[in-house]
Amino acid sequence: MTPGSSRKGNNILDTQDGLWDDLGTMKHTLELPKTLQQAVTFFSDPQKTFDYAVMLRWPDGKVTCPRCEGKKHSFISTRRIWYCKGCKKQFTVKVGTIFEDSPLGMDKWMIAVWMITNCKNGISSYEIARALGITQKSAWHMLHRVRLAMHAKDTVQIGGPGQEVEVDETFIGGAARFMHKGRRKRVITERGVKDKLAVMGMLQRGGEIRAAVVPFRRKFHLQGQIRAHVKAQSAIYSDALLSYQGLNGDFVHKTIDHAESYVDGQIHTNGLENFWSLLKRGLKGTYIAVEPFHMFRYLDEQVFRYNNRHLAHDGDRFHRVMSHIAGRRLTYEQLTGKGTDAVHQA
Ligand SMILES: [Zn+2]
């Protein structure tokens, strides 16, 4: 996470690197897992799992009701639930998180979060279903909820004076190609989406990436993304696409004409090319058929792994996702319906 991040909320872990070292007293009471094997052992213990979840939800140790924010409640330890004296309702540690209403145990959830967070090319719902002994439909829903936690809600701008930022777009063309003919027809006509989706990326060299699905590669859309995500006075490198013309003034813009060459000293977009190949490998190899309107979720997933690639071990990445589970919900209806994705994408 960039220093000076303006993130709000009580995600104490957002502003720190070396998460494990900074957990202070919590670390002494809970020996947190660093590998998948340790995670399986750790999360097979319901009490440890519960303590871990409580620690993430209420880092200051003050349990508050997720419905009315009341602080007066009684704890029923045998069932690990609270009874709120304010709104007279019960709540669990899952209420108000991506796990709310899920009949699946936390042990299964933790393993799913671990795997999607750390598998470089992602993991399919079929693999998760087999690994956990659940249905593919449940696994699919589960993975999308985890992607919601991987989505960076209010990211800070990248770049700045003296910083180099590569910008580029790519087309994701595989989505419809792998689909069954009938499904392809439905997706393409109902959604009004053609075979390919345009994705735009901005990468600060040596730093973080921002990426988004864009409706068109027009100046308005591409430069809108740049101005939203990149600080003024950054050095911007792009190809010679006309949509990028007019950035000079606010930025120091240099272009490379890909018809002539791909690298001219510092001017190239090779960092983003690497990211595109990672993204496409994941989409083609692991996910096979992605509906275009879910593309931004896969993008969130790959961006998360990329931006957290320097963390010391898998446990760090896992923990970072887990610190974002609260305040986010995604029901099956929302996921398969038509209205909510647009809201999230905005
Ligand atoms: Zn309450």
Tab-separated table of C-alpha atoms and ligand atoms in Angstrom:
chain	number	residue	atom	x	y	z
A	1	MET	CA	0.000	0.000	0.000
A	2	THR	CA	1.250	3.434	-0.900
A	3	PRO	CA	2.334	5.539	2.061
A	4	GLY	CA	-0.092	8.339	2.795
A	5	SER	CA	-3.011	6.236	1.671
A	6	SER	CA	-6.286	7.916	2.426
A	7	ARG	CA	-8.166	4.710	3.120
A	8	LYS	CA	-10.777	5.020	5.781
A	9	GLY	CA	-12.198	2.501	8.180
A	10	ASN	CA	-10.621	0.251	10.680
A	11	ASN	CA	-8.564	-1.877	8.378
A	12	ILE	CA	-5.437	-1.467	10.428
A	13	LEU	CA	-3.558	-3.655	8.013
A	14	ASP	CA	-3.986	-1.415	5.002
A	15	THR	CA	-1.301	1.045	5.827
A	16	GLN	CA	1.348	-1.418	6.881
A	17	ASP	CA	3.724	-3.701	5.143
A	18	GLY	CA	5.202	-6.707	6.882
A	19	LEU	CA	1.805	-7.403	8.340
A	20	TRP	CA	2.834	-10.248	10.544
A	21	ASP	CA	5.419	-8.200	12.393
A	22	ASP	CA	2.979	-5.394	13.032
A	23	LEU	CA	0.239	-7.417	14.581
A	24	GLY	CA	1.888	-6.894	17.950
A	25	THR	CA	0.043	-8.497	20.806
A	26	MET	CA	-2.343	-10.344	18.512
A	27	LYS	CA	0.552	-12.249	17.074
A	28	HIS	CA	1.402	-13.625	20.478
A	29	THR	CA	-2.047	-14.980	21.106
A	30	LEU	CA	-2.573	-16.304	17.564
A	31	GLU	CA	0.219	-17.913	15.602
A	32	LEU	CA	-0.969	-17.058	12.110
A	33	PRO	CA	-0.432	-19.434	9.178
A	34	LYS	CA	2.120	-18.658	6.497
A	35	THR	CA	1.591	-21.636	4.205
A	36	LEU	CA	-1.455	-23.463	2.889
A	37	GLN	CA	-0.595	-26.469	5.021
A	38	GLN	CA	-0.457	-24.344	8.161
A	39	ALA	CA	-3.700	-22.664	7.115
A	40	VAL	CA	-5.526	-25.980	6.787
A	41	THR	CA	-4.460	-26.931	10.317
A	42	PHE	CA	-5.190	-23.493	11.754
A	43	PHE	CA	-8.675	-23.149	10.282
A	44	SER	CA	-9.720	-26.666	11.209
A	45	ASP	CA	-9.790	-25.319	14.776
A	46	PRO	CA	-13.152	-23.515	15.146
A	47	GLN	CA	-12.012	-21.484	18.164
A	48	LYS	CA	-8.867	-20.221	16.451
A	49	THR	CA	-10.858	-19.397	13.305
A	50	PHE	CA	-13.379	-17.507	15.372
A	51	ASP	CA	-10.689	-15.569	17.275
A	52	TYR	CA	-9.020	-14.685	13.994
A	53	ALA	CA	-12.277	-13.429	12.450
A	54	VAL	CA	-13.101	-11.385	15.569
A	55	MET	CA	-9.634	-9.842	15.486
A	56	LEU	CA	-10.144	-8.754	11.862
A	57	ARG	CA	-13.653	-7.399	12.321
A	58	TRP	CA	-12.967	-5.493	15.490
A	59	PRO	CA	-9.232	-4.784	15.650
A	60	ASP	CA	-9.613	-2.628	18.747
A	61	GLY	CA	-11.344	-5.502	20.503
A	62	LYS	CA	-14.618	-3.579	20.896
A	63	VAL	CA	-17.348	-5.744	19.419
A	64	THR	CA	-20.173	-3.656	17.965
A	65	CYS	CA	-23.492	-4.790	16.506
A	66	PRO	CA	-23.283	-4.715	12.679
A	67	ARG	CA	-26.953	-3.695	12.488
A	68	CYS	CA	-27.277	-0.845	15.017
A	69	GLU	CA	-23.661	-0.356	16.067
A	70	GLY	CA	-24.731	-0.936	19.639
A	71	LYS	CA	-21.992	-1.765	22.091
A	72	LYS	CA	-24.179	-3.474	24.670
A	73	HIS	CA	-24.607	-7.154	24.049
A	74	SER	CA	-24.204	-10.522	25.651
A	75	PHE	CA	-22.075	-13.288	24.211
A	76	ILE	CA	-23.327	-16.844	23.991
A	77	SER	CA	-20.014	-18.677	23.929
A	78	THR	CA	-21.375	-22.141	23.195
A	79	ARG	CA	-22.807	-20.912	19.897
A	80	ARG	CA	-20.302	-18.092	19.306
A	81	ILE	CA	-23.054	-15.541	18.778
A	82	TRP	CA	-23.897	-12.219	20.346
A	83	TYR	CA	-27.276	-10.966	21.430
A	84	CYS	CA	-27.560	-7.204	20.892
A	85	LYS	CA	-29.363	-5.371	23.669
A	86	GLY	CA	-29.983	-2.415	21.376
A	87	CYS	CA	-31.835	-3.970	18.446
A	88	LYS	CA	-32.679	-7.194	20.295
A	89	LYS	CA	-31.258	-9.369	17.544
A	90	GLN	CA	-28.495	-11.892	17.399
A	91	PHE	CA	-25.400	-11.495	15.279
A	92	THR	CA	-22.429	-13.610	14.364
A	93	VAL	CA	-18.977	-12.651	13.205
A	94	LYS	CA	-20.176	-13.331	9.647
A	95	VAL	CA	-22.958	-10.718	9.629
A	96	GLY	CA	-22.050	-7.737	7.451
A	97	THR	CA	-19.218	-9.558	5.672
A	98	ILE	CA	-18.855	-11.454	2.412
A	99	PHE	CA	-19.581	-14.622	4.419
A	100	GLU	CA	-23.016	-13.532	5.606
A	101	ASP	CA	-25.803	-16.036	4.936
A	102	SER	CA	-23.357	-18.637	3.678
A	103	PRO	CA	-24.107	-22.143	4.905
A	104	LEU	CA	-20.484	-23.104	4.283
A	105	GLY	CA	-18.186	-23.400	7.270
A	106	MET	CA	-15.406	-20.919	7.882
A	107	ASP	CA	-12.839	-23.687	7.393
A	108	LYS	CA	-13.933	-24.053	3.770
A	109	TRP	CA	-14.119	-20.314	3.234
A	110	MET	CA	-10.610	-19.786	4.536
A	111	ILE	CA	-9.136	-22.333	2.155
A	112	ALA	CA	-11.013	-20.818	-0.801
A	113	VAL	CA	-9.747	-17.336	0.093
A	114	TRP	CA	-6.223	-18.675	0.463
A	115	MET	CA	-6.210	-20.377	-2.909
A	116	ILE	CA	-7.680	-17.611	-5.031
A	117	THR	CA	-5.470	-15.058	-3.332
A	118	ASN	CA	-2.263	-16.939	-3.947
A	119	CYS	CA	-2.630	-19.023	-7.122
A	120	LYS	CA	-0.804	-16.980	-9.716
A	121	ASN	CA	-3.175	-17.834	-12.563
A	122	GLY	CA	-6.281	-17.899	-10.400
A	123	ILE	CA	-8.331	-20.976	-9.609
A	124	SER	CA	-11.553	-22.163	-11.206
A	125	SER	CA	-14.809	-22.917	-9.448
A	126	TYR	CA	-14.420	-26.540	-10.600
A	127	GLU	CA	-11.085	-26.892	-8.830
A	128	ILE	CA	-12.413	-25.267	-5.653
A	129	ALA	CA	-15.500	-27.480	-5.783
A	130	ARG	CA	-13.370	-30.616	-5.957
A	131	ALA	CA	-10.905	-29.452	-3.315
A	132	LEU	CA	-13.629	-28.600	-0.788
A	133	GLY	CA	-16.261	-31.181	-1.700
A	134	ILE	CA	-18.939	-28.628	-2.570
A	135	THR	CA	-20.951	-27.944	-5.725
A	136	GLN	CA	-19.494	-25.947	-8.592
A	137	LYS	CA	-22.309	-23.424	-8.239
A	138	SER	CA	-21.454	-22.819	-4.572
A	139	ALA	CA	-17.777	-22.532	-5.434
A	140	TRP	CA	-18.517	-20.046	-8.203
A	141	HIS	CA	-20.531	-17.846	-5.874
A	142	MET	CA	-17.845	-18.174	-3.223
A	143	LEU	CA	-15.066	-17.090	-5.565
A	144	HIS	CA	-16.987	-14.037	-6.707
A	145	ARG	CA	-17.515	-12.992	-3.110
A	146	VAL	CA	-13.792	-13.300	-2.466
A	147	ARG	CA	-13.116	-11.190	-5.563
A	148	LEU	CA	-15.296	-8.523	-4.020
A	149	ALA	CA	-12.944	-8.475	-1.038
A	150	MET	CA	-10.013	-8.268	-3.470
A	151	HIS	CA	-11.523	-5.190	-5.104
A	152	ALA	CA	-9.659	-2.042	-4.069
A	153	LYS	CA	-12.472	0.262	-2.979
A	154	ASP	CA	-10.878	3.670	-2.852
A	155	THR	CA	-7.405	3.381	-4.219
A	156	VAL	CA	-4.993	6.277	-4.172
A	157	GLN	CA	-3.658	7.715	-7.419
A	158	ILE	CA	-0.421	6.314	-8.793
A	159	GLY	CA	2.519	8.258	-10.231
A	160	GLY	CA	3.482	11.845	-9.480
A	161	PRO	CA	6.306	14.198	-10.503
A	162	GLY	CA	9.366	12.197	-11.565
A	163	GLN	CA	7.412	8.915	-11.686
A	164	GLU	CA	6.970	6.866	-14.850
A	165	VAL	CA	3.555	5.453	-15.711
A	166	GLU	CA	2.833	3.130	-18.619
A	167	VAL	CA	-0.669	3.237	-20.094
A	168	ASP	CA	-2.054	0.759	-22.586
A	169	GLU	CA	-5.226	-1.045	-23.573
A	170	THR	CA	-5.871	-4.577	-24.650
A	171	PHE	CA	-8.759	-6.600	-25.952
A	172	ILE	CA	-9.924	-9.682	-24.173
A	173	GLY	CA	-11.164	-11.768	-27.027
A	174	GLY	CA	-11.459	-15.251	-25.618
A	175	ALA	CA	-14.641	-14.738	-23.660
A	176	ALA	CA	-17.137	-15.521	-26.362
A	177	ARG	CA	-14.923	-17.853	-28.331
A	178	PHE	CA	-15.051	-20.625	-25.767
A	179	MET	CA	-18.749	-20.374	-25.138
A	180	HIS	CA	-21.380	-22.772	-26.275
A	181	LYS	CA	-23.043	-21.394	-29.393
A	182	GLY	CA	-26.429	-20.826	-27.768
A	183	ARG	CA	-24.894	-19.114	-24.785
A	184	ARG	CA	-22.711	-16.962	-26.968
A	185	LYS	CA	-25.718	-15.766	-28.889
A	186	ARG	CA	-27.537	-14.904	-25.694
A	187	VAL	CA	-24.610	-13.080	-24.096
A	188	ILE	CA	-23.776	-11.121	-27.180
A	189	THR	CA	-27.252	-10.060	-28.191
A	190	GLU	CA	-28.733	-9.505	-24.725
A	191	ARG	CA	-25.796	-7.549	-23.443
A	192	GLY	CA	-25.057	-5.752	-26.648
A	193	VAL	CA	-21.416	-6.754	-26.232
A	194	LYS	CA	-19.336	-7.738	-29.189
A	195	ASP	CA	-16.831	-10.526	-29.177
A	196	LYS	CA	-14.134	-8.468	-27.506
A	197	LEU	CA	-13.896	-6.350	-24.407
A	198	ALA	CA	-11.496	-3.429	-24.067
A	199	VAL	CA	-9.483	-3.252	-20.876
A	200	MET	CA	-7.332	-0.287	-19.969
A	201	GLY	CA	-4.310	-0.400	-17.660
A	202	MET	CA	-2.034	2.099	-15.957
A	203	LEU	CA	1.166	0.892	-14.348
A	204	GLN	CA	3.594	2.886	-12.251
A	205	ARG	CA	7.017	1.378	-12.871
A	206	GLY	CA	8.149	-0.367	-9.731
A	207	GLY	CA	4.755	0.306	-8.181
A	208	GLU	CA	1.083	-0.472	-8.496
A	209	ILE	CA	-1.296	-1.036	-11.350
A	210	ARG	CA	-4.825	0.251	-11.976
A	211	ALA	CA	-7.051	-1.376	-14.567
A	212	ALA	CA	-10.632	-1.075	-15.736
A	213	VAL	CA	-12.996	-2.358	-18.382
A	214	VAL	CA	-13.718	0.542	-20.771
A	215	PRO	CA	-16.725	0.716	-23.091
A	216	PHE	CA	-14.739	2.215	-25.973
A	217	ARG	CA	-11.174	3.205	-26.731
A	218	ARG	CA	-12.191	6.790	-27.319
A	219	LYS	CA	-10.265	9.749	-25.954
A	220	PHE	CA	-13.004	10.505	-23.434
A	221	HIS	CA	-12.842	7.034	-21.874
A	222	LEU	CA	-9.091	6.503	-21.887
A	223	GLN	CA	-8.092	9.956	-20.733
A	224	GLY	CA	-10.875	9.896	-18.145
A	225	GLN	CA	-9.252	6.805	-16.626
A	226	ILE	CA	-5.815	8.398	-16.685
A	227	ARG	CA	-6.979	11.578	-14.995
A	228	ALA	CA	-8.848	9.594	-12.368
A	229	HIS	CA	-5.991	7.253	-11.508
A	230	VAL	CA	-2.716	8.995	-12.319
A	231	LYS	CA	-1.307	12.051	-10.553
A	232	ALA	CA	-0.597	15.163	-12.614
A	233	GLN	CA	2.989	15.700	-13.793
A	234	SER	CA	3.692	11.978	-14.052
A	235	ALA	CA	5.688	10.887	-17.094
A	236	ILE	CA	3.239	8.882	-19.197
A	237	TYR	CA	4.324	6.377	-21.836
A	238	SER	CA	1.812	5.030	-24.339
A	239	ASP	CA	1.589	3.831	-27.899
A	240	ALA	CA	0.652	6.234	-30.673
A	241	LEU	CA	-3.118	5.747	-30.385
A	242	LEU	CA	-4.832	9.052	-31.186
A	243	SER	CA	-7.013	8.798	-28.080
A	244	TYR	CA	-3.946	9.608	-25.983
A	245	GLN	CA	-3.227	12.904	-27.711
A	246	GLY	CA	-3.704	15.974	-25.554
A	247	LEU	CA	-2.237	14.659	-22.301
A	248	ASN	CA	0.746	16.990	-22.438
A	249	GLY	CA	0.364	19.931	-20.152
A	250	ASP	CA	-1.062	17.967	-17.237
A	251	PHE	CA	1.401	15.132	-17.837
A	252	VAL	CA	4.726	14.612	-19.574
A	253	HIS	CA	3.502	12.364	-22.356
A	254	LYS	CA	5.788	10.351	-24.654
A	255	THR	CA	4.643	7.863	-27.248
A	256	ILE	CA	6.140	4.885	-28.998
A	257	ASP	CA	4.775	4.006	-32.401
A	258	HIS	CA	4.380	0.254	-32.300
A	259	ALA	CA	4.355	0.174	-36.089
A	260	GLU	CA	8.020	1.164	-35.924
A	261	SER	CA	9.406	-0.310	-32.715
A	262	TYR	CA	8.412	-1.421	-29.227
A	263	VAL	CA	11.152	0.175	-27.160
A	264	ASP	CA	12.783	3.573	-27.418
A	265	GLY	CA	14.956	3.981	-24.358
A	266	GLN	CA	12.602	4.548	-21.453
A	267	ILE	CA	9.575	4.791	-23.721
A	268	HIS	CA	7.789	1.454	-23.825
A	269	THR	CA	4.823	-0.352	-22.298
A	270	ASN	CA	6.513	-3.676	-21.600
A	271	GLY	CA	5.458	-3.729	-17.950
A	272	LEU	CA	1.812	-3.641	-18.964
A	273	GLU	CA	2.407	-6.223	-21.695
A	274	ASN	CA	3.547	-8.582	-18.949
A	275	PHE	CA	0.421	-7.890	-16.956
A	276	TRP	CA	-1.809	-8.499	-19.984
A	277	SER	CA	-0.198	-11.858	-20.597
A	278	LEU	CA	-0.726	-12.831	-16.933
A	279	LEU	CA	-4.363	-11.780	-17.155
A	280	LYS	CA	-4.976	-13.645	-20.389
A	281	ARG	CA	-3.223	-16.775	-19.207
A	282	GLY	CA	-5.518	-16.841	-16.182
A	283	LEU	CA	-8.620	-16.222	-18.244
A	284	LYS	CA	-7.858	-18.746	-20.938
A	285	GLY	CA	-6.321	-21.488	-18.876
A	286	THR	CA	-8.312	-21.327	-15.682
A	287	TYR	CA	-11.624	-19.684	-16.265
A	288	ILE	CA	-12.425	-20.842	-19.788
A	289	ALA	CA	-15.706	-18.993	-20.225
A	290	VAL	CA	-16.077	-15.612	-18.586
A	291	GLU	CA	-19.220	-13.644	-19.173
A	292	PRO	CA	-18.247	-10.139	-20.302
A	293	PHE	CA	-20.205	-8.479	-17.506
A	294	HIS	CA	-18.139	-10.369	-14.915
A	295	MET	CA	-14.826	-9.371	-16.462
A	296	PHE	CA	-14.159	-6.566	-14.010
A	297	ARG	CA	-14.183	-9.061	-11.148
A	298	TYR	CA	-11.441	-11.142	-12.730
A	299	LEU	CA	-9.588	-7.929	-13.368
A	300	ASP	CA	-9.898	-7.005	-9.675
A	301	GLU	CA	-8.509	-10.414	-8.798
A	302	GLN	CA	-5.465	-10.167	-11.058
A	303	VAL	CA	-4.799	-6.555	-10.052
A	304	PHE	CA	-4.879	-7.538	-6.399
A	305	ARG	CA	-2.332	-10.309	-6.865
A	306	TYR	CA	-0.124	-8.019	-8.935
A	307	ASN	CA	-0.202	-5.137	-6.475
A	308	ASN	CA	0.533	-7.452	-3.582
A	309	ARG	CA	3.185	-9.522	-5.313
A	310	HIS	CA	5.974	-8.160	-3.125
A	311	LEU	CA	4.468	-9.270	0.187
A	312	ALA	CA	6.710	-11.614	2.115
A	313	HIS	CA	4.585	-14.759	1.947
A	314	ASP	CA	1.190	-16.163	1.003
A	315	GLY	CA	-0.137	-15.535	4.500
A	316	ASP	CA	0.346	-11.786	4.033
A	317	ARG	CA	-1.767	-11.718	0.874
A	318	PHE	CA	-4.414	-13.889	2.490
A	319	HIS	CA	-4.552	-11.652	5.517
A	320	ARG	CA	-4.861	-8.522	3.403
A	321	VAL	CA	-7.931	-9.923	1.628
A	322	MET	CA	-9.387	-11.069	4.925
A	323	SER	CA	-9.036	-7.559	6.323
A	324	HIS	CA	-11.460	-6.419	3.595
A	325	ILE	CA	-14.291	-8.844	4.187
A	326	ALA	CA	-16.404	-6.485	6.269
A	327	GLY	CA	-18.876	-4.049	4.779
A	328	ARG	CA	-19.099	-6.045	1.570
A	329	ARG	CA	-21.867	-8.377	0.565
A	330	LEU	CA	-22.766	-10.071	-2.673
A	331	THR	CA	-25.856	-12.227	-2.882
A	332	TYR	CA	-26.395	-14.813	-5.550
A	333	GLU	CA	-29.240	-12.687	-6.922
A	334	GLN	CA	-27.000	-9.640	-7.180
A	335	LEU	CA	-24.331	-11.696	-8.846
A	336	THR	CA	-26.571	-13.164	-11.499
A	337	GLY	CA	-28.908	-10.179	-11.808
A	338	LYS	CA	-28.456	-7.268	-14.101
A	339	GLY	CA	-28.380	-4.148	-11.984
A	340	THR	CA	-25.642	-4.476	-9.407
A	341	ASP	CA	-22.596	-5.035	-11.547
A	342	ALA	CA	-22.985	-1.672	-13.181
A	343	VAL	CA	-23.018	-0.007	-9.770
A	344	HIS	CA	-19.887	-1.807	-8.684
A	345	GLN	CA	-18.130	-1.096	-11.926
A	346	ALA	CA	-18.669	2.645	-11.712
B	1	ZN	ZN	-27.936	-4.172	17.366
